[in-house]
XYZ file of C-alpha atoms in Angstrom:
380
model
C -30.922 -3.652 -20.898
C -33.288 -2.465 -18.138
C -33.619 -5.982 -16.834
C -29.853 -6.347 -16.763
C -29.485 -3.150 -14.814
C -32.145 -4.235 -12.377
C -30.359 -7.510 -11.757
C -27.135 -5.755 -11.030
C -28.861 -3.301 -8.702
C -30.118 -6.191 -6.649
C -26.511 -7.251 -6.163
C -25.496 -3.665 -5.287
C -23.156 -3.423 -8.281
C -23.914 -0.377 -10.388
C -22.511 0.673 -13.736
C -22.389 4.321 -14.707
C -20.126 4.551 -17.723
C -18.138 2.422 -20.095
C -14.460 2.614 -19.264
C -11.749 3.280 -21.798
C -10.225 -0.077 -20.953
C -12.904 -2.107 -22.648
C -15.121 -2.934 -19.668
C -17.929 -1.316 -17.734
C -16.912 0.599 -14.627
C -18.415 -0.883 -11.467
C -18.783 0.262 -7.938
C -20.411 -1.324 -4.940
C -23.125 0.963 -3.618
C -22.933 -0.490 -0.100
C -19.177 0.031 0.201
C -19.310 3.498 -1.373
C -22.157 4.609 0.906
C -20.383 3.415 4.049
C -17.149 5.056 2.923
C -18.877 8.380 2.227
C -20.581 8.293 5.639
C -17.229 7.679 7.295
C -15.563 10.501 5.366
C -18.344 12.958 6.195
C -18.274 12.076 9.866
C -14.497 12.371 9.889
C -14.586 15.875 8.415
C -17.028 17.045 11.084
C -14.883 15.667 13.890
C -11.685 16.988 12.309
C -13.135 20.490 12.166
C -13.373 20.355 15.942
C -10.028 18.603 16.465
C -8.285 21.195 14.263
C -9.592 24.023 16.433
C -12.317 24.903 13.898
C -9.729 25.673 11.245
C -11.335 26.087 7.828
C -7.983 25.927 6.037
C -7.115 22.593 7.641
C -10.576 21.254 6.864
C -10.294 22.378 3.235
C -6.895 20.713 2.868
C -8.291 17.432 4.155
C -11.400 17.694 1.964
C -9.189 18.115 -1.114
C -7.206 15.025 -0.133
C -10.383 13.014 0.351
C -11.686 14.085 -3.063
C -8.394 12.948 -4.567
C -8.772 9.663 -2.714
C -12.279 9.161 -4.093
C -10.918 9.816 -7.565
C -8.278 7.146 -6.988
C -10.982 4.745 -5.817
C -13.020 5.300 -8.979
C -9.999 5.005 -11.259
C -8.686 1.902 -9.512
C -12.128 0.282 -9.820
C -12.046 0.727 -13.594
C -8.866 -1.181 -14.347
C -8.967 -4.765 -15.544
C -8.049 -7.634 -13.259
C -5.438 -8.624 -15.828
C -3.880 -5.157 -15.526
C -3.313 -5.602 -11.797
C -2.020 -9.115 -12.375
C 0.531 -8.028 -14.984
C 1.672 -4.934 -13.140
C 1.844 -6.429 -9.629
C 5.636 -7.075 -9.769
C 6.282 -3.574 -11.138
C 4.148 -1.902 -8.472
C 5.917 -3.945 -5.814
C 9.360 -3.037 -7.176
C 8.400 0.643 -7.268
C 7.324 0.515 -3.637
C 10.614 -1.124 -2.651
C 12.533 1.646 -4.424
C 10.549 4.289 -2.547
C 11.238 2.548 0.770
C 14.959 2.506 0.027
C 14.696 6.196 -0.879
C 13.132 6.848 2.530
C 16.060 5.087 4.200
C 18.512 7.362 2.374
C 16.686 10.651 1.778
C 13.707 10.379 4.121
C 12.498 13.143 6.412
C 12.829 12.419 10.135
C 10.059 13.377 12.523
C 9.752 12.441 16.207
C 12.397 9.735 16.009
C 11.092 8.041 12.859
C 12.180 8.410 9.245
C 8.995 7.555 7.371
C 8.359 10.437 4.973
C 9.660 11.286 1.523
C 9.771 14.887 0.336
C 10.332 15.027 -3.427
C 10.635 18.284 -5.415
C 7.294 19.472 -6.734
C 5.305 16.959 -4.699
C 3.758 17.080 -1.232
C 5.517 14.905 1.331
C 4.133 11.377 1.544
C 4.656 8.114 3.393
C 5.728 5.314 0.988
C 4.941 2.560 3.493
C 1.253 3.361 2.937
C 1.546 1.981 -0.609
C 2.276 -1.453 0.857
C -1.395 -1.872 1.755
C -1.873 -2.208 -2.031
C 1.407 -3.510 -3.442
C 1.954 -6.263 -0.862
C -1.445 -7.975 -1.358
C -0.965 -7.631 -5.123
C 2.471 -9.264 -5.194
C 1.504 -12.054 -2.777
C -1.670 -12.712 -4.766
C 0.316 -12.670 -8.010
C 2.913 -15.122 -6.719
C 0.379 -17.561 -5.274
C -1.707 -17.422 -8.455
C 1.303 -18.079 -10.695
C 1.880 -21.237 -8.640
C -1.786 -22.268 -9.047
C -2.172 -22.139 -5.252
C 0.179 -25.129 -4.907
C 3.088 -23.876 -2.838
C 6.221 -25.912 -2.255
C 9.076 -25.420 0.180
C 11.015 -22.980 -1.989
C 7.833 -21.025 -2.680
C 7.497 -20.382 1.041
C 11.088 -19.184 1.155
C 10.398 -16.880 -1.785
C 7.332 -15.458 -0.043
C 9.348 -14.875 3.117
C 11.780 -12.817 1.047
C 9.017 -10.995 -0.855
C 7.206 -10.040 2.343
C 10.244 -9.699 4.581
C 12.114 -7.130 2.471
C 9.521 -4.310 2.552
C 8.357 -5.197 6.046
C 11.938 -5.088 7.288
C 12.489 -1.682 5.684
C 9.346 -0.378 7.389
C 10.432 -1.912 10.688
C 13.773 -0.117 10.510
C 12.218 3.338 9.944
C 11.042 2.459 12.667
C 7.318 1.911 12.087
C 6.531 -1.167 14.145
C 2.760 -0.793 13.948
C 2.620 -0.807 10.149
C 5.081 -3.706 9.953
C 2.930 -5.750 12.345
C -0.282 -5.039 10.434
C 1.294 -5.981 7.105
C 2.495 -9.301 8.521
C -0.966 -10.044 9.916
C -2.533 -9.237 6.548
C -0.177 -11.551 4.675
C -0.704 -14.293 7.273
C -4.462 -14.060 6.723
C -3.977 -14.327 2.954
C -1.818 -17.422 3.314
C -4.157 -19.022 5.850
C -7.174 -18.626 3.572
C -5.129 -20.085 0.721
C -4.689 -23.297 2.692
C -1.136 -22.893 3.956
C -0.444 -25.525 6.593
C -0.572 -24.480 10.217
C 2.919 -25.794 10.858
C 4.302 -22.882 8.848
C 2.501 -20.442 11.115
C 3.810 -22.355 14.115
C 7.331 -22.071 12.737
C 6.800 -18.340 12.332
C 5.694 -17.963 15.942
C 8.732 -19.911 17.125
C 10.965 -17.632 15.056
C 9.324 -14.566 16.605
C 9.811 -15.970 20.109
C 13.482 -16.686 19.437
C 14.151 -13.281 17.898
C 12.176 -11.292 20.509
C 15.125 -10.858 22.946
C 17.377 -9.750 20.084
C 14.819 -7.229 18.854
C 14.240 -5.927 22.389
C 17.913 -5.396 23.165
C 19.418 -4.448 19.813
C 16.623 -3.157 17.533
C 14.183 -1.283 19.762
C 15.270 2.187 20.757
C 15.091 3.413 24.338
C 11.863 5.359 23.867
C 10.179 2.330 22.259
C 11.112 0.162 25.225
C 9.781 2.848 27.572
C 6.490 2.920 25.685
C 6.037 -0.828 26.052
C 6.948 -0.815 29.751
C 4.726 2.212 30.363
C 1.808 0.414 28.698
C 1.348 -1.693 31.830
C 1.791 1.229 34.229
C 1.369 4.658 32.578
C 1.592 6.404 35.958
C 5.204 5.289 36.196
C 6.135 8.133 33.823
C 3.064 10.419 33.743
C 4.860 13.391 32.193
C 6.866 11.354 29.674
C 6.100 8.060 27.964
C 2.821 7.651 29.867
C 1.450 11.097 28.979
C -0.314 10.129 25.735
C -2.054 7.098 27.213
C -3.152 8.925 30.375
C -4.565 11.897 28.468
C -6.257 9.651 25.931
C -7.968 7.572 28.613
C -8.979 10.750 30.428
C -10.545 12.159 27.261
C -12.480 8.985 26.445
C -13.616 8.453 30.036
C -14.734 12.042 30.584
C -17.059 11.902 27.587
C -19.377 9.348 29.154
C -22.241 8.025 27.057
C -23.235 11.190 25.213
C -20.071 13.317 25.350
C -19.455 16.932 26.295
C -20.689 18.211 22.963
C -19.038 18.925 19.638
C -16.314 21.603 19.931
C -16.557 21.374 23.738
C -13.708 18.962 24.447
C -11.219 20.141 27.055
C -8.428 17.591 26.650
C -8.003 18.357 22.958
C -8.753 22.084 22.870
C -6.550 22.837 25.861
C -3.707 20.859 24.244
C -3.550 18.132 26.881
C -4.199 15.457 24.241
C -1.330 15.197 21.720
C -2.026 14.432 18.063
C -5.751 14.783 18.631
C -6.399 15.332 14.923
C -4.316 12.349 13.784
C -3.435 9.273 15.846
C -5.756 10.065 18.773
C -8.791 11.293 16.854
C -11.028 8.637 18.424
C -10.197 10.053 21.864
C -11.580 13.392 20.657
C -14.706 11.595 19.435
C -15.102 9.846 22.783
C -14.758 13.082 24.735
C -17.005 15.268 22.588
C -19.592 12.802 21.250
C -19.418 10.034 23.830
C -19.383 6.260 23.928
C -22.479 5.932 21.735
C -20.870 7.618 18.732
C -17.644 5.673 19.259
C -19.635 2.450 19.020
C -21.456 3.753 15.933
C -18.113 4.561 14.321
C -16.734 1.095 15.067
C -19.924 -0.463 13.683
C -19.377 1.453 10.447
C -15.845 0.078 10.248
C -17.163 -3.412 10.948
C -19.719 -3.076 8.152
C -17.000 -1.987 5.717
C -14.874 -4.945 6.806
C -17.823 -7.309 6.350
C -18.626 -5.925 2.907
C -15.032 -6.184 1.725
C -14.797 -9.743 3.044
C -18.034 -10.625 1.255
C -16.696 -9.225 -2.010
C -13.416 -11.091 -1.501
C -14.970 -14.465 -0.711
C -17.332 -14.175 -3.697
C -14.593 -13.044 -6.090
C -14.804 -14.438 -9.599
C -11.116 -15.395 -9.653
C -8.518 -16.721 -7.214
C -6.277 -13.691 -7.633
C -9.109 -11.402 -6.538
C -9.882 -13.634 -3.573
C -6.321 -13.423 -2.260
C -5.778 -9.720 -2.968
C -9.181 -8.675 -1.635
C -8.643 -10.608 1.580
C -5.233 -9.035 2.120
C -6.507 -5.494 1.559
C -9.452 -6.106 3.887
C -7.425 -7.530 6.768
C -4.769 -4.813 6.507
C -7.449 -2.104 6.537
C -9.188 -3.510 9.596
C -5.832 -4.113 11.264
C -5.188 -0.371 11.179
C -8.542 0.224 12.864
C -7.989 -2.330 15.624
C -4.423 -1.244 16.393
C -5.360 2.446 16.488
C -8.309 1.881 18.828
C -6.268 -0.434 21.069
C -3.492 2.173 21.180
C -5.884 4.950 22.191
C -7.396 2.784 24.937
C -3.975 1.832 26.288
C -4.212 -1.810 25.237
C -1.209 -1.503 22.915
C 1.851 0.762 22.978
C 1.658 4.084 21.153
C 2.895 3.265 17.640
C 1.790 6.296 15.652
C -0.895 4.864 13.363
C -3.818 6.918 11.989
C -7.462 5.895 12.132
C -8.300 5.080 8.488
C -10.448 7.638 6.635
C -10.990 9.735 9.771
C -7.566 10.928 10.935
C -6.045 14.015 9.335
C -3.554 13.278 6.573
C -3.340 12.508 2.885
C -1.161 9.415 2.453
C -3.327 7.147 4.584
C -6.700 8.321 3.254
C -5.710 8.284 -0.419
C -4.048 4.863 -0.325
C -6.918 3.378 1.698
C -9.501 4.489 -0.858
C -7.265 3.392 -3.721
C -7.014 -0.004 -2.012
C -10.821 -0.166 -1.860
C -10.869 0.481 -5.611
C -8.354 -2.290 -6.227
C -10.427 -4.684 -4.128
C -13.570 -3.792 -6.086
C -11.821 -4.329 -9.412
C -10.177 -7.661 -8.667
C -13.166 -9.087 -6.788
C -16.085 -8.099 -9.040
C -14.720 -8.066 -12.599
C -14.792 -11.277 -14.586
C -11.477 -11.254 -16.414
C -8.968 -13.693 -17.806
C -5.712 -12.953 -15.981
C -3.707 -13.594 -19.117
C -5.479 -10.983 -21.236
């Protein structure tokens, strides 16, 4: 037994109790360590961004503990459990998205939140970072990775329905990231490039229609302002200007923790959520921003390693989708803060304040660990 444990330690997979589902519970020490470092760093920065509010910090800490619990629980489940329940989880997410369209809570021009009796408000679109990779992986696996013409049409419907509902909320950033994640899954499964080319042609054809009839006025202003924020410095360009000012004023080493002026004097909007990295840049400087991005890159690399070494095809597809979607959130958020993309209202995973994003991200990590590291017959 000691030799077996030593072998597993060398592979960074540790077992600490026998699960009630008939298999040993695993976790990856590298991924868990990086995640814990990110969470700890995020809490320190949030304490400053929240104006040194202990109540806000405690609320976030409780959410993160819940997220870690979800990670551990998700890691314990069998691969076959995820395979069997993938359609049900997907259907449940679709129902929640329809509920948002009918009963959702509007905030700042978007209807993304659901407020159910007895539950804290949450954002159902966050569940798609789990349910969408699961359903795409399930469908591809049921076809033995041999997709025909009608299979592609089915996948377009499977992916297009939830993505379209998210797009109409409107939540363009999340919709874009989900599409990129699915595209990566299909590419790694050997889908021919001509299908991606057809998709790009479809996007190019539909772009004028989306611009004129789907985008709202303030979304068009955000895109136009992206190229010249000074055109509307007190309106659509305000967020980008203040964010760049915060990051630039921090220099290499920053002004010091709790010493940021843009955030603490309320020049920087949403400093504790969407623009948290601007607070980091101002108070801790360029060096800590790079360190943070390196941590994200290490998590991405570890998840990709686990996905590409998965013991089953289902795990390979699902793990890849979860990984790309996670890193997509990071890239889009950073690009938004730096003014490289329009402001789309996306949090920085595991660092920004909020429960829905943090909990679902850690649950997704648990799913990736389960489907990529457990040796299971999908039909069990």
